[in-house]
Coordinates of C-alpha atoms and ligand atoms in Angstrom, one line a residue:
X1 CA 127.3 62.3 -23.2
X2 CA 123.9 64.0 -23.3
X3 CA 123.4 63.6 -27.1
X4 CA 122.0 60.3 -28.4
X5 CA 123.2 59.8 -31.9
X6 CA 121.2 58.2 -34.8
X7 CA 122.0 54.7 -36.2
X8 CA 124.6 54.3 -33.4
X9 CA 125.1 51.7 -30.7
X10 CA 126.2 54.2 -28.1
X11 CA 128.0 51.7 -25.9
X12 CA 130.4 50.3 -28.5
X13 CA 130.7 53.2 -31.0
X14 CA 133.8 55.4 -30.8
X15 CA 133.2 58.9 -29.5
X16 CA 131.8 61.1 -32.3
X17 CA 134.2 63.3 -34.1
X18 CA 133.5 67.0 -33.5
X19 CA 133.3 68.8 -36.8
X20 CA 133.7 72.5 -36.7
X21 CA 133.7 73.6 -40.3
X22 CA 133.1 72.4 -43.9
X23 CA 134.4 73.6 -47.2
X24 CA 133.8 71.9 -50.6
X25 CA 134.4 68.2 -50.1
X26 CA 136.3 68.8 -46.9
X27 CA 135.1 68.6 -43.2
X28 CA 137.4 69.9 -40.5
X29 CA 137.6 68.7 -36.9
X30 CA 138.5 70.7 -33.7
X31 CA 142.2 70.0 -34.1
X32 CA 142.1 71.3 -37.6
X33 CA 142.4 67.9 -39.3
X34 CA 140.7 67.7 -42.7
X35 CA 138.5 64.9 -44.0
X36 CA 137.2 64.2 -47.4
X37 CA 133.4 63.6 -47.1
X38 CA 133.2 60.6 -49.5
X39 CA 129.5 60.0 -48.5
X40 CA 128.2 63.5 -48.9
X41 CA 127.1 63.4 -45.2
X42 CA 124.4 60.8 -45.6
X43 CA 124.0 61.6 -49.3
X44 CA 122.8 65.1 -49.0
X45 CA 125.7 67.5 -49.7
X46 CA 125.9 67.2 -53.5
X47 CA 127.6 70.5 -54.0
X48 CA 130.0 70.2 -51.1
X49 CA 129.9 72.0 -47.7
X50 CA 129.2 75.6 -46.9
X51 CA 128.7 76.5 -50.6
X52 CA 128.8 80.4 -50.3
X53 CA 126.0 81.0 -52.9
X54 CA 123.6 78.7 -51.0
X55 CA 124.6 80.2 -47.6
X56 CA 124.0 83.7 -49.0
X57 CA 120.6 82.8 -50.4
X58 CA 119.5 81.5 -47.0
X59 CA 120.9 84.6 -45.3
X60 CA 119.1 86.9 -47.7
X61 CA 115.8 85.1 -47.2
X62 CA 116.2 85.1 -43.4
X63 CA 116.2 88.9 -43.5
X64 CA 112.9 89.0 -45.4
X65 CA 110.7 86.1 -44.3
X66 CA 112.0 83.2 -42.2
X67 CA 108.8 81.3 -42.0
X68 CA 105.0 81.4 -42.5
X69 CA 102.3 78.9 -42.0
X70 CA 101.7 77.1 -45.4
X71 CA 98.0 76.3 -45.0
X72 CA 96.2 79.2 -46.5
X73 CA 99.4 81.1 -47.3
X74 CA 102.1 80.9 -49.9
X75 CA 105.4 82.6 -50.7
X76 CA 107.8 83.4 -53.5
X77 CA 110.6 80.9 -52.6
X78 CA 108.2 77.9 -52.7
X79 CA 106.7 79.1 -56.0
X80 CA 110.1 79.7 -57.5
X81 CA 111.3 76.2 -56.5
X82 CA 108.3 74.6 -58.0
X83 CA 108.8 76.5 -61.3
X84 CA 112.5 75.4 -61.4
X85 CA 111.7 71.7 -60.7
X86 CA 108.8 71.7 -63.2
X87 CA 111.4 72.4 -65.9
X88 CA 113.1 69.1 -65.1
X89 CA 110.3 66.7 -64.1
X90 CA 108.1 65.0 -66.6
X91 CA 105.1 67.2 -67.5
X92 CA 102.7 64.7 -65.9
X93 CA 104.2 65.3 -62.4
X94 CA 102.7 68.7 -61.8
X95 CA 101.4 68.9 -58.2
X96 CA 103.9 69.5 -55.4
X97 CA 103.3 68.7 -51.8
X98 CA 106.0 69.9 -49.3
X99 CA 107.2 68.2 -46.1
X100 CA 110.4 68.0 -44.1
X101 CA 112.6 65.0 -44.8
X102 CA 112.7 61.8 -46.8
X103 CA 110.6 59.7 -44.4
X104 CA 107.8 62.3 -44.4
X105 CA 107.9 62.5 -48.2
X106 CA 107.3 58.8 -48.2
X107 CA 104.5 59.0 -45.6
X108 CA 102.8 61.6 -47.7
X109 CA 103.1 59.4 -50.8
X110 CA 101.7 56.4 -49.0
X111 CA 98.8 58.3 -47.5
X112 CA 98.1 60.1 -50.8
X113 CA 97.9 56.8 -52.7
X114 CA 95.6 55.2 -50.2
X115 CA 93.3 58.1 -49.9
X116 CA 93.2 58.5 -53.7
X117 CA 91.3 55.2 -53.8
X118 CA 89.2 56.0 -50.8
X119 CA 88.1 59.3 -52.4
X120 CA 87.1 57.3 -55.5
X121 CA 84.9 55.1 -53.3
X122 CA 87.3 52.1 -53.3
X123 CA 88.3 51.0 -49.8
X124 CA 89.7 47.5 -50.6
X125 CA 93.2 48.7 -51.6
X126 CA 95.5 48.6 -48.6
X127 CA 98.4 46.4 -49.6
X128 CA 101.7 48.0 -50.9
X129 CA 104.1 46.2 -53.1
X130 CA 107.9 46.8 -52.5
X131 CA 111.2 45.5 -53.7
X132 CA 113.0 43.2 -51.3
X133 CA 115.7 45.0 -49.3
X134 CA 114.0 48.4 -49.6
X135 CA 114.5 51.3 -47.3
X136 CA 112.1 54.2 -47.3
X137 CA 112.8 55.9 -43.9
X138 CA 112.3 55.3 -40.2
X139 CA 108.8 56.5 -39.5
X140 CA 106.2 53.8 -39.0
X141 CA 104.6 54.1 -42.4
X142 CA 107.9 54.3 -44.2
X143 CA 109.2 51.3 -42.3
X144 CA 106.0 49.4 -43.1
X145 CA 106.5 50.2 -46.8
X146 CA 109.9 48.5 -46.7
X147 CA 108.3 45.3 -45.5
X148 CA 108.6 42.9 -42.6
X149 CA 112.0 41.5 -43.6
X150 CA 113.8 44.8 -43.5
X151 CA 117.1 44.3 -41.7
X152 CA 116.7 47.7 -40.1
X153 CA 113.0 47.5 -38.9
X154 CA 111.8 44.0 -38.5
X155 CA 111.5 44.3 -34.8
X156 CA 108.6 46.8 -35.3
X157 CA 106.7 44.5 -37.7
X158 CA 103.8 44.2 -35.4
X159 CA 102.8 47.8 -36.3
X160 CA 103.2 47.4 -40.1
X161 CA 100.5 47.3 -42.8
X162 CA 100.5 44.5 -45.3
X163 CA 103.1 44.4 -48.1
X164 CA 104.1 42.1 -50.9
X165 CA 107.9 42.0 -51.6
X166 CA 109.2 41.5 -55.1
X167 CA 112.3 39.3 -55.0
X168 CA 115.4 41.3 -55.7
X169 CA 116.9 39.8 -58.9
X170 CA 120.6 38.6 -59.0
X171 CA 120.6 38.2 -62.8
X172 CA 118.3 38.3 -65.8
X173 CA 116.9 34.8 -65.2
X174 CA 116.0 35.9 -61.7
X175 CA 114.2 38.9 -63.1
X176 CA 111.8 36.6 -65.0
X177 CA 111.1 34.6 -61.8
X178 CA 110.6 37.8 -59.8
X179 CA 108.1 39.1 -62.3
X180 CA 106.3 35.7 -62.5
X181 CA 105.9 35.7 -58.8
X182 CA 104.6 39.2 -58.8
X183 CA 102.1 38.3 -61.5
X184 CA 100.9 35.3 -59.6
X185 CA 100.4 37.4 -56.5
X186 CA 98.5 40.1 -58.4
X187 CA 96.2 37.6 -60.2
X188 CA 94.9 36.7 -56.8
X189 CA 95.2 40.0 -54.9
X190 CA 95.2 42.9 -57.4
X191 CA 92.0 44.4 -56.0
X192 CA 93.6 44.7 -52.6
X193 CA 96.8 46.5 -53.9
X194 CA 97.1 50.2 -53.5
X195 CA 100.6 51.1 -54.9
X196 CA 104.1 49.9 -55.8
X197 CA 106.9 51.8 -54.0
X198 CA 110.5 51.4 -55.1
X199 CA 113.8 53.1 -55.0
X200 CA 114.5 53.4 -58.7
X201 CA 117.7 51.8 -60.0
X202 CA 119.7 51.9 -56.7
X203 CA 118.6 50.7 -53.3
X204 CA 120.7 52.9 -51.0
X205 CA 120.6 51.6 -47.5
X206 CA 120.4 48.0 -48.7
X207 CA 124.1 48.4 -49.7
X208 CA 123.8 50.4 -52.9
X209 CA 122.2 47.5 -54.6
X210 CA 121.6 48.2 -58.3
X211 CA 119.2 46.9 -60.9
X212 CA 118.3 47.6 -64.5
X213 CA 115.9 50.2 -65.8
X214 CA 114.4 47.4 -67.9
X215 CA 113.5 45.4 -64.8
X216 CA 112.0 48.4 -63.2
X217 CA 109.9 49.1 -66.4
X218 CA 108.7 45.5 -66.3
X219 CA 107.6 45.8 -62.7
X220 CA 105.8 49.0 -63.4
X221 CA 104.1 47.7 -66.5
X222 CA 103.0 44.6 -64.5
X223 CA 101.3 46.5 -61.7
X224 CA 99.8 49.1 -64.0
X225 CA 97.7 46.4 -65.7
X226 CA 95.7 46.4 -62.5
X227 CA 95.5 50.2 -62.0
X228 CA 97.9 50.1 -59.1
X229 CA 99.7 53.4 -58.5
X230 CA 103.4 53.7 -58.8
X231 CA 105.6 55.6 -56.3
X232 CA 109.3 56.2 -57.0
X233 CA 111.2 57.1 -53.9
X234 CA 114.0 59.2 -55.4
X235 CA 115.1 60.6 -52.0
X236 CA 118.6 59.2 -52.6
X237 CA 118.7 58.8 -56.4
X238 CA 117.4 62.3 -57.3
X239 CA 119.5 65.2 -58.5
X240 CA 122.0 63.4 -60.8
X241 CA 123.1 60.7 -58.3
X242 CA 122.5 58.1 -61.0
X243 CA 123.9 60.2 -63.8
X244 CA 120.6 61.7 -64.9
X245 CA 118.6 64.4 -63.0
X246 CA 116.3 61.7 -61.8
X247 CA 116.6 57.9 -62.0
X248 CA 113.2 58.0 -63.7
X249 CA 114.9 59.7 -66.7
X250 CA 116.3 56.3 -67.5
X251 CA 113.1 54.4 -67.5
X252 CA 110.3 54.3 -70.1
X253 CA 107.6 54.7 -67.4
X254 CA 106.9 57.7 -65.3
X255 CA 105.6 57.2 -61.7
X256 CA 102.4 58.6 -60.4
X257 CA 104.2 59.9 -57.4
X258 CA 107.8 60.8 -56.7
X259 CA 109.5 61.5 -53.4
X260 CA 112.4 64.0 -53.3
X261 CA 114.6 65.1 -50.4
X262 CA 118.2 64.8 -49.3
X263 CA 120.1 66.7 -52.1
X264 CA 117.1 69.0 -52.8
X265 CA 118.5 71.8 -50.6
X266 CA 122.2 70.8 -51.2
X267 CA 122.4 69.6 -47.6
X268 CA 121.7 73.0 -46.1
X269 CA 118.1 72.6 -44.8
X270 CA 115.8 69.7 -44.2
X271 CA 113.0 69.6 -46.7
X272 CA 111.2 67.3 -49.1
X273 CA 108.6 67.2 -51.8
X274 CA 106.1 64.6 -52.9
X275 CA 105.2 65.3 -56.5
X276 CA 102.2 63.8 -58.2
X277 CA 99.8 64.0 -61.1
X278 CA 96.8 66.0 -61.9
X279 CA 94.7 62.8 -61.8
X280 CA 95.7 62.1 -58.2
X281 CA 95.2 65.7 -57.2
X282 CA 91.8 65.8 -58.8
X283 CA 90.6 62.9 -56.6
X284 CA 91.1 65.3 -53.6
X285 CA 89.5 68.3 -55.3
X286 CA 86.0 68.5 -53.8
X287 CA 83.4 70.6 -51.9
X288 CA 83.7 67.9 -49.2
X289 CA 86.3 68.8 -46.6
X290 CA 86.8 65.1 -45.7
X291 CA 88.2 64.5 -49.2
X292 CA 91.0 67.0 -48.7
X293 CA 94.5 65.7 -47.9
X294 CA 94.6 66.4 -44.1
X295 CA 98.3 66.3 -43.7
X296 CA 100.9 69.0 -42.9
X297 CA 104.0 69.7 -40.8
X298 CA 104.8 72.9 -38.9
X299 CA 107.8 73.7 -41.1
X300 CA 106.1 72.8 -44.4
X301 CA 107.8 74.7 -47.2
X302 CA 110.0 76.7 -44.9
X303 CA 111.1 79.7 -46.9
X304 CA 114.8 79.3 -45.8
X305 CA 114.8 75.7 -47.0
X306 CA 113.1 76.8 -50.3
X307 CA 115.7 79.5 -50.8
X308 CA 118.4 76.9 -50.2
X309 CA 116.8 74.6 -52.7
X310 CA 116.3 77.3 -55.4
X311 CA 120.0 78.2 -55.1
X312 CA 121.1 74.5 -55.2
X313 CA 118.9 73.7 -58.2
X314 CA 120.3 76.6 -60.2
X315 CA 123.9 75.7 -59.5
X316 CA 123.2 72.1 -60.3
X317 CA 122.3 72.9 -63.9
X318 CA 125.7 74.6 -64.6
X319 CA 127.8 72.9 -67.3
X320 CA 130.8 72.5 -65.0
X321 CA 128.8 70.5 -62.5
X322 CA 127.5 68.3 -65.3
X323 CA 131.1 67.8 -66.4
X324 CA 132.1 66.9 -62.8
X325 CA 129.3 64.4 -62.6
X326 CA 130.4 62.8 -65.8
X327 CA 134.0 62.6 -64.6
X328 CA 133.1 61.1 -61.3
X329 CA 131.1 58.4 -63.1
X330 CA 133.9 57.7 -65.5
X331 CA 136.5 57.4 -62.7
X332 CA 134.2 55.1 -60.8
X333 CA 134.0 52.8 -63.8
X334 CA 137.7 52.9 -64.6
X335 CA 138.9 52.3 -61.0
X336 CA 136.3 49.6 -60.3
X337 CA 137.4 47.7 -63.4
X338 CA 141.0 47.8 -62.2
X339 CA 140.3 46.5 -58.8
X340 CA 141.5 43.0 -58.3
X341 CA 141.7 41.3 -54.9
X342 CA 140.5 38.1 -53.3
X343 CA 138.8 40.3 -50.8
X344 CA 136.4 41.7 -53.4
X345 CA 133.2 39.7 -54.0
X346 CA 131.6 42.2 -56.5
X347 CA 131.5 45.8 -57.5
X348 CA 129.2 48.1 -59.4
X349 CA 128.5 51.7 -60.2
X350 CA 125.6 53.9 -61.3
X351 CA 126.4 57.5 -62.1
X352 CA 128.2 59.1 -59.2
X353 CA 127.6 56.1 -56.9
X354 CA 130.1 53.2 -56.6
X355 CA 129.9 50.2 -54.4
X356 CA 132.3 47.3 -53.5
X357 CA 131.2 44.2 -51.7
X358 CA 134.0 42.9 -49.5
X359 CA 134.6 39.4 -48.2
X360 CA 133.6 40.4 -44.6
X361 CA 132.0 43.0 -42.5
X362 CA 135.2 43.1 -40.4
X363 CA 137.2 44.0 -43.4
X364 CA 134.8 46.8 -44.4
X365 CA 135.0 48.2 -40.8
X366 CA 138.8 48.0 -40.8
X367 CA 139.0 49.8 -44.1
X368 CA 136.6 52.5 -42.9
X369 CA 138.9 53.0 -39.9
X370 CA 142.0 53.2 -42.0
X371 CA 140.4 55.6 -44.3
X372 CA 139.4 57.9 -41.4
X373 CA 142.9 57.8 -40.1
X374 CA 144.0 58.9 -43.6
X375 CA 141.4 61.7 -43.8
X376 CA 138.6 60.1 -45.7
X377 CA 135.1 59.6 -44.3
X378 CA 133.1 56.5 -45.5
X379 CA 130.4 54.5 -43.7
X380 CA 130.1 50.9 -44.9
X381 CA 126.8 49.2 -45.0
X382 CA 127.6 45.7 -43.7
X383 CA 130.3 44.3 -46.0
X384 CA 129.7 47.0 -48.7
X385 CA 132.0 50.0 -49.0
X386 CA 130.6 52.7 -51.2
X387 CA 131.6 56.2 -52.5
X388 CA 129.0 58.8 -53.1
X389 CA 131.0 62.0 -53.1
X390 CA 129.9 65.7 -53.5
X391 CA 130.0 66.7 -57.2
X392 CA 132.8 69.2 -56.4
X393 CA 135.3 66.6 -55.4
X394 CA 138.6 66.8 -57.1
X395 CA 139.7 63.9 -59.2
X396 CA 142.9 63.7 -57.1
X397 CA 140.8 63.1 -54.0
X398 CA 138.6 60.6 -55.6
X399 CA 141.7 58.6 -56.8
X400 CA 143.1 59.0 -53.2
X401 CA 140.1 57.1 -51.9
X402 CA 140.5 54.3 -54.4
X403 CA 144.3 54.1 -53.8
X404 CA 143.7 53.8 -50.1
X405 CA 141.1 51.1 -50.6
X406 CA 143.4 49.1 -53.0
X407 CA 146.3 49.5 -50.6
X408 CA 144.4 47.8 -47.8
X409 CA 142.9 44.9 -49.5
X410 CA 144.6 41.5 -49.5
X411 CA 146.0 41.8 -45.9
X412 CA 144.8 40.0 -42.9
X413 CA 142.5 42.1 -40.6
Ligands
LIG501 C1 115.5 56.0 -50.5 C2 115.3 56.7 -49.2 N1 114.0 57.0 -48.8 C3 113.8 57.7 -47.7 C4 114.8 57.9 -46.8 C5 114.5 58.6 -45.5 O1 115.0 60.0 -45.6 P1 115.3 60.8 -44.2 O2 116.4 60.2 -43.6 O3 115.5 62.2 -44.7 O4 114.0 60.6 -43.4 C6 116.1 57.6 -47.1 C7 117.2 57.9 -46.2 O5 118.3 57.4 -46.4 C8 116.4 56.9 -48.4 O6 117.6 56.5 -48.7

């Protein structure tokens, strides 16, 4: 095998399945077997696979302009995309910086926040506050932002910048303790803190861990007392995953910076955006070159990716998609409430995401295997099984996933 696959122990993992085609919620392998993509291929394909309108938009754009350097040049697909997103984002988030993926959207946010203070003549603010269990991507800055205790990245901690982790609350009493500890830390250290970074409402890679908008609002209000910036990493939660266009639509407070990627282009092209306020932008606006944001990627705002994103965002606003999102959310709630097995520790849902913590990692692995044999793709996170389907999934297929899960609980593995 010449290809080295991501997040894979190559020695012990089964050989990768060769996928040759996608259509709506289905993926097809070489032998013609179909699979329901219950995880939207790492949470990106919100509208399903090979959506013709998105494919056509990319093809049309490819015949006109496939790419152009974005420093000193602009183009229609980028401008159109920004206009579309501006209709859905809070008015205060009005400055759009393009990059290529979720990790770079986070890197941009971190660097922007840090340089914001530098440009204002403040060079003491270099600590970031995060929420325990966070995942913000795999580049060094994004790993650092998640903190030294990250189960994915701790072996690289030598390279990390300093962070303070807010304890993830298990219940409302816990929330009070978490906020108290944050307050104590800030009393001593607030002049050293640059920004808070959080995945709002749902921590994806941590195992779809969910927390309340009220808790998030409390965190934000606590840090804002000290002029600390607020970054929402909506790379996973954006574009109706949590039921609303953005998770921030469920909170009282709006962040200073938001990171968007994954579903932005409907899973067709890699692209991301870091969107911020006029206030932050103005701190970079200067006759002095050194105050500019010296950051960019070769493929920044690639026109094909922008065309894919414009098509995706237009489809996303259709009433039938909104109805599907509503139905998926309802089905999650109903089916989770009906689950009853000694193998289930807890379950939860938020919008189109549902998660079930099982009694062991081995059981989660076993169920993933059985599901695959029965034509459903899932990818457990430790002992957590989760469903995060494309919005086009039929109710029949969603029920099929729950039926299979139910059918395989309560047996010895
Ligand atoms: C919340 C969050 N932020 C950032 C990332 C990194 O995105 P990417 O894999 O596109 O670099 C992810 C990826 O899963 C994520 O879930």
